[in-house]
Coordinates of C-alpha atoms in Angstrom, one line a residue:
X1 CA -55.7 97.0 -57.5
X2 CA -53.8 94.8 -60.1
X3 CA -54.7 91.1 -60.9
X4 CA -51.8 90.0 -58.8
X5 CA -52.7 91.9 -55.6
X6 CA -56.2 91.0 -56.2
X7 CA -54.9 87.1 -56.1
X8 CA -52.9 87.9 -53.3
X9 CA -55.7 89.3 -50.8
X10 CA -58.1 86.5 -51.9
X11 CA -55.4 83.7 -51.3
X12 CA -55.1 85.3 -47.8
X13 CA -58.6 85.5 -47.2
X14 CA -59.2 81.9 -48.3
X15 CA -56.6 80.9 -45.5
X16 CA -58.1 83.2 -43.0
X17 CA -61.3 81.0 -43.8
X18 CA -59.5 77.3 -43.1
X19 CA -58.0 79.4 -39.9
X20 CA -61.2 79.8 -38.8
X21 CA -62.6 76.6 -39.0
X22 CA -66.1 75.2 -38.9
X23 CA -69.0 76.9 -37.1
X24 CA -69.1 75.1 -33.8
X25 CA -72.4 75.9 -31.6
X26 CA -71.6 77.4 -28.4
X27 CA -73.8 77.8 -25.4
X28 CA -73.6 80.6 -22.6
X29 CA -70.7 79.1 -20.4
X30 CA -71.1 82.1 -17.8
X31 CA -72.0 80.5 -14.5
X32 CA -70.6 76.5 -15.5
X33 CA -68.6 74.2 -13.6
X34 CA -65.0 74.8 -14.4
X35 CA -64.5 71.4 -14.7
X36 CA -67.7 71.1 -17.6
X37 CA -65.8 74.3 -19.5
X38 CA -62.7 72.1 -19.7
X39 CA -64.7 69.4 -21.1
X40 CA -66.3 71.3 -23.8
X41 CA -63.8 73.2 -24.7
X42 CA -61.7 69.7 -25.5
X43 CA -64.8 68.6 -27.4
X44 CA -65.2 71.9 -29.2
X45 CA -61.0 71.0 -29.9
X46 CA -61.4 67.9 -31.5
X47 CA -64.2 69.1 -33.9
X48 CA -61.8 71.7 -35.1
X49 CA -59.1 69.1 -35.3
X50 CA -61.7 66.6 -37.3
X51 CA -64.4 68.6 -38.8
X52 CA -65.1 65.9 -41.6
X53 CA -66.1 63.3 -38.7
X54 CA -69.5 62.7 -37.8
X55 CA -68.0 60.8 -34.3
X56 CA -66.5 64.4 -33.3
X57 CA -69.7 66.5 -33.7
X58 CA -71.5 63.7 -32.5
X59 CA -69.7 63.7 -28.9
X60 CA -70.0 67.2 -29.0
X61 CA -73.5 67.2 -28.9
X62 CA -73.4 64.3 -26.5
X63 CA -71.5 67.0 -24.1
X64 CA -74.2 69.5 -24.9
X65 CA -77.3 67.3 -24.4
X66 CA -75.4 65.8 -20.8
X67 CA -75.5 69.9 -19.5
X68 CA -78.9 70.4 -21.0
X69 CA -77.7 72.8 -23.7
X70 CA -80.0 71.0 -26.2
X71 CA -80.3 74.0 -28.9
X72 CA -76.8 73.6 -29.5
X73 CA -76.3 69.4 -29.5
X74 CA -79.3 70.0 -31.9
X75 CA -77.2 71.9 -34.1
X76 CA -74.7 69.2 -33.8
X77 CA -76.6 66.3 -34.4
X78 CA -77.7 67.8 -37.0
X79 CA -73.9 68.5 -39.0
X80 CA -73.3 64.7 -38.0
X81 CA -76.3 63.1 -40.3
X82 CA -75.0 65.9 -42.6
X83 CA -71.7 64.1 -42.6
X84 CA -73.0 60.5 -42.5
X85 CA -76.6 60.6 -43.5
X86 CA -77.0 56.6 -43.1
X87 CA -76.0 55.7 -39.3
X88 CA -79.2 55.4 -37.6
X89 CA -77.5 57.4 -34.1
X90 CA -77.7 60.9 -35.5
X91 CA -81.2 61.4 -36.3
X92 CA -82.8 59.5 -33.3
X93 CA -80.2 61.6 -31.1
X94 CA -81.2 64.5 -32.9
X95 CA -84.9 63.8 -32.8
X96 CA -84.4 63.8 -28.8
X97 CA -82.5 66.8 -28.8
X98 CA -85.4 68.5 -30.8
X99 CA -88.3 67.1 -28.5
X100 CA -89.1 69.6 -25.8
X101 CA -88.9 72.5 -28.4
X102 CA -89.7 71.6 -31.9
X103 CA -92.0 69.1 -32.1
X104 CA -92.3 68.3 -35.6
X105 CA -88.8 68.5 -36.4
X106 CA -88.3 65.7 -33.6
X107 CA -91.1 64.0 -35.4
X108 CA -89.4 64.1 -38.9
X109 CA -86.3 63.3 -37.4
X110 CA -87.5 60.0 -35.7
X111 CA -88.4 58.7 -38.7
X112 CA -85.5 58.8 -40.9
X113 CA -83.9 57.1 -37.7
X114 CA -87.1 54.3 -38.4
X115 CA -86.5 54.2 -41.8
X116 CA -82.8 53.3 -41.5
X117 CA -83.7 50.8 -38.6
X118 CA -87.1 49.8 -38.1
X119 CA -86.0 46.7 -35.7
X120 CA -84.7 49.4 -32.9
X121 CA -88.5 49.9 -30.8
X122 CA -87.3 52.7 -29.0
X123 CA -87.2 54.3 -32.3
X124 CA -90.9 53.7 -33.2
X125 CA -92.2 54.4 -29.9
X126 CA -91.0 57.9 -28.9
X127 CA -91.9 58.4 -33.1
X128 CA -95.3 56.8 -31.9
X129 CA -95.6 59.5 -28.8
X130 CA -94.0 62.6 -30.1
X131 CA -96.9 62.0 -33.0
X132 CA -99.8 62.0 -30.7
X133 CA -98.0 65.3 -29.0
X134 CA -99.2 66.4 -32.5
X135 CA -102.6 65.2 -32.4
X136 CA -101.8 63.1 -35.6
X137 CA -103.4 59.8 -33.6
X138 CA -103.4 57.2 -36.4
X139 CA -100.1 57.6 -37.1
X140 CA -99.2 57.0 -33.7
X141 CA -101.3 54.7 -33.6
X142 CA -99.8 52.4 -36.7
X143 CA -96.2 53.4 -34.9
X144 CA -97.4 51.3 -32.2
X145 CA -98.9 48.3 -33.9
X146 CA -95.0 48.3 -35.6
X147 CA -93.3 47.9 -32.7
X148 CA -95.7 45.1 -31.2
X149 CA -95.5 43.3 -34.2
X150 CA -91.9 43.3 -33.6
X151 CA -92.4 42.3 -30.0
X152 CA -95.8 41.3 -28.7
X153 CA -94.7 41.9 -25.0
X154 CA -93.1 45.7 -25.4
X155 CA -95.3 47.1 -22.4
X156 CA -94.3 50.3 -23.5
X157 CA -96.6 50.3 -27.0
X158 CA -99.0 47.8 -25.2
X159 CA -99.3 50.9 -23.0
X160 CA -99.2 53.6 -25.8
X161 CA -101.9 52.2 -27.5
X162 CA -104.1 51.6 -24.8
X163 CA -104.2 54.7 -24.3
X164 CA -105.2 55.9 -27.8
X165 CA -108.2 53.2 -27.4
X166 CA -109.2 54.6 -24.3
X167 CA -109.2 58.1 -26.5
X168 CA -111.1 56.1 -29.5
X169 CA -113.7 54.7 -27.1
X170 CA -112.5 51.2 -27.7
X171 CA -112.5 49.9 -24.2
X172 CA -112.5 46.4 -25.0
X173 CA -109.3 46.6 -26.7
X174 CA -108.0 48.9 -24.2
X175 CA -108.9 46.5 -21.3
X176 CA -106.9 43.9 -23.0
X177 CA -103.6 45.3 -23.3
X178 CA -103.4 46.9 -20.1
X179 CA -104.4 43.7 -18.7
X180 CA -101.0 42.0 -20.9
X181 CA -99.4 44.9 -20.2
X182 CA -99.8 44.1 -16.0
X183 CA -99.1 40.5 -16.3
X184 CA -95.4 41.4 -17.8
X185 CA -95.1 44.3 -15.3
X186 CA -97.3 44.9 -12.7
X187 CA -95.1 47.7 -11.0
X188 CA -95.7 50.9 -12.5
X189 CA -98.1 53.3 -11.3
X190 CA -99.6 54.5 -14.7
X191 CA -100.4 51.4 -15.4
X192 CA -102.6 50.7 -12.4
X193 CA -104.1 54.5 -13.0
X194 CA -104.9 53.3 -16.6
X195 CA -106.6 50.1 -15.5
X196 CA -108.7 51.6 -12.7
X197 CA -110.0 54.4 -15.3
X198 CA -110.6 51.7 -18.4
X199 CA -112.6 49.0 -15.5
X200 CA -114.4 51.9 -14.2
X201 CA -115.4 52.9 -17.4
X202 CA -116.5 49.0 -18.3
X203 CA -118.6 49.0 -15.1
X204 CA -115.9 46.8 -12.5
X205 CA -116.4 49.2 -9.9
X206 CA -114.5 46.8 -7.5
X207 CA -111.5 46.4 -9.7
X208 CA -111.8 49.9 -10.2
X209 CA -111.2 50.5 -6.9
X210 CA -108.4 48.3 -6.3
X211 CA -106.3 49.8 -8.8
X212 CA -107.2 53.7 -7.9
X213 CA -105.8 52.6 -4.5
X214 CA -103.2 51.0 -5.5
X215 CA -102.2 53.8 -8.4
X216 CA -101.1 56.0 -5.2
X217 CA -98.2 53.7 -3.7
X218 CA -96.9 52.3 -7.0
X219 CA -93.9 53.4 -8.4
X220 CA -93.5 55.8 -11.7
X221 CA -93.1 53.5 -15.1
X222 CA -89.5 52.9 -15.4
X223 CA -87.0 54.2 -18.4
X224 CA -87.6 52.2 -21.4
X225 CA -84.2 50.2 -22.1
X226 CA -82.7 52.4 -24.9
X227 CA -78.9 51.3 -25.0
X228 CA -78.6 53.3 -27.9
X229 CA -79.1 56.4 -26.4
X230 CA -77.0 55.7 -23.5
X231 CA -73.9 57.3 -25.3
X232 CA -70.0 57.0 -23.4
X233 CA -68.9 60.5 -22.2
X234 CA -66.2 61.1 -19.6
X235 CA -68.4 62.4 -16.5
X236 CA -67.7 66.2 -15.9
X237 CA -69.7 68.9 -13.5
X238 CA -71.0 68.1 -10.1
X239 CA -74.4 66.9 -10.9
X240 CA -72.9 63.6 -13.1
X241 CA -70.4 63.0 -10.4
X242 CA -73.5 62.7 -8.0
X243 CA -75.0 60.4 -10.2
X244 CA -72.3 58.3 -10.9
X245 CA -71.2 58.5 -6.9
X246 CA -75.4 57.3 -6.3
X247 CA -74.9 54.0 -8.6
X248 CA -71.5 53.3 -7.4
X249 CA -73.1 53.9 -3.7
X250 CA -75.9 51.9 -4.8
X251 CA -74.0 48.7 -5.9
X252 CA -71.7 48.5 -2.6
X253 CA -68.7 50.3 -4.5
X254 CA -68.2 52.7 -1.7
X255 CA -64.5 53.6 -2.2
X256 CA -65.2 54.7 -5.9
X257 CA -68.5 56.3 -4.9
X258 CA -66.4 58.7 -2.7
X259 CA -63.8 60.0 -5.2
X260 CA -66.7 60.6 -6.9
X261 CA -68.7 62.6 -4.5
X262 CA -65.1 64.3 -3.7
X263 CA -65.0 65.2 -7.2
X264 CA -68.4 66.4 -7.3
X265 CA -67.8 68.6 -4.1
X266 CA -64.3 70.4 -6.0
X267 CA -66.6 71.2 -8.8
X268 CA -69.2 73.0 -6.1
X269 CA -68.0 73.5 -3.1
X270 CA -70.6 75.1 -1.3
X271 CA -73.1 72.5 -1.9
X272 CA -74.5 71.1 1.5
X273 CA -75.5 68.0 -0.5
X274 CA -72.7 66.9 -1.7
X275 CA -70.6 67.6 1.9
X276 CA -73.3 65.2 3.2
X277 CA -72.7 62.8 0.4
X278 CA -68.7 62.9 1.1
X279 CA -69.6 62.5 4.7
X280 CA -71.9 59.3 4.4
X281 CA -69.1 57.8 2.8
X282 CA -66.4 58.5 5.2
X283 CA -68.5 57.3 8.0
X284 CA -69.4 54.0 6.2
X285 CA -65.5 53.7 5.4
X286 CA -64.5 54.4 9.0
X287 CA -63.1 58.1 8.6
X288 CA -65.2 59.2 11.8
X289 CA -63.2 62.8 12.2
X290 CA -63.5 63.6 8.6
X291 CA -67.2 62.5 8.5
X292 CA -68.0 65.2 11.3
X293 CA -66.0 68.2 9.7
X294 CA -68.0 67.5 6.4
X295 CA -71.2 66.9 8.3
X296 CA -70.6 70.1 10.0
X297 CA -70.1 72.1 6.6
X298 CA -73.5 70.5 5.4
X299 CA -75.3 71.9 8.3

């Protein structure tokens, strides 16, 4: 081949290569929600359009992460810190993504989100319990004493490290912060578990008591207020129009709760959950004849 042919084919294969575009992550799509494929295919479109910008791969991987494909939002949380290694989102997103499967690489990731913002103790805390998932307790344990230097009251750390001192044999210690941890919130069901365990062990056999009984009826610890990981992303798929439809239900919005429980039901038709949902609705809104027929598909 001469020299100029030889330029030719490699100027055309350099150009099939910017054709191409970047390697985008793509999960199994066999089996999802017509209405989810449209939405990552127009993610998957704007990374292609954008591939320099870490806000594209980034809402990629906040479509991933929203169906559960977390291998794949991995991969893309991972090309946005690539692209803009200093905005603390990337990381701690990634260091979620990586948390059910890869526990140190959620571990390392956590802390380059700490070390670009210490202040944010979310951050420190799931660092704090993803290290004791590694057995790597002081660590955890100064993770902890971070975050309540930063806010005394956090009843998530109080909680954390109770539980390490109850690991460590220091009762005393433990004692106390579940005790300041119930004064702030006395709701959550670990929290009365943890107390009847740490008086029990002190020798309060009546407090003991009162908080085993108590443990049973008391509700689950709620989600620790992380705005940051609450990303915006257009709802798609039936399960986060239930959701949505549930708040919107939930706050007396009943009109915009059933387009949503509509939408959910196009996107799965044969769910007897969501024809009930679409039916409570109508009934509430007066749409008796409607309500039956949808009642009567449930059933």
């Amino acid at each position: 081949m001469s020299r100029a042919g030889a330029t030719l084919l490699l100027a055309a294969l350099l150009a099939g290569c910017r054709e191409a575009g970047p390697d985008i992550p793509l999960p199994d799509l066999a089996g999802a929600e017509a209405e989810i494929v449209a939405a990552v295919e127009q993610a998957r479109a704007e990374v292609h359009a954008e591939p320099a910008s870490s806000d594209r791969w980034g809402a990629l991987a906040d479509r991933y992460m929203a169906h559960g494909w977390r291998r794949e939002a991995a991969a893309c949380y991972a090309e946005a810190e690539r692209l803009d290694g200093q905005r603390f989102d990337w990381p701690y997103l990634l260091g979620h993504a990586l948390s059910l499967r890869d526990l140190e690489g959620a571990q390392a990731a956590f802390e380059r989100a700490v070390a670009i913002d210490g202040s944010y103790l979310p951050a420190r805390i799931y660092l704090a319990q993803t290290l004791v998932r590694l057995d790597r307790v002081e660590e955890a344990r100064a993770q902890f004493e971070a975050a309540l230097a930063e806010d005394p009251n956090d009843v998530d750390a109080l909680f954390g490290i109770s539980q390490l001192d109850l690991d460590t044999g220091r009762h005393d210690e433990a004692r106390a912060r579940l005790e300041r941890a119930y004064a702030i919130d006395p709701s959550p069901g670990e929290l009365h578990h943890a107390l009847a365990q740490v008086y029990l062990i002190v020798g309060e056999n009546d407090l003991a008591r009162k908080f085993a009984a108590s443990a049973a009826s008391a509700p689950p610890r709620r989600a620790m207020h992380d705005p940051r990981r609450e990303r915006a992303l257009p709802q798609a798929g039936s399960l986060q129009r239930t959701l949505g439809g549930r708040e919107l239900e939930q706050q007396g919005r009943y009109a915009e709760a059933l387009e949503q429980y509509e939408l959910a039901l196009r996107n799965s038709p044969n769910n007897s959950d969501s024809h009930a949902n679409v039916a409570r609705l109508l009934a509430r809104l007066g749409n008796r004849d409607r309500a039956i027929e949808h009642y009567r598909e449930a059933l």
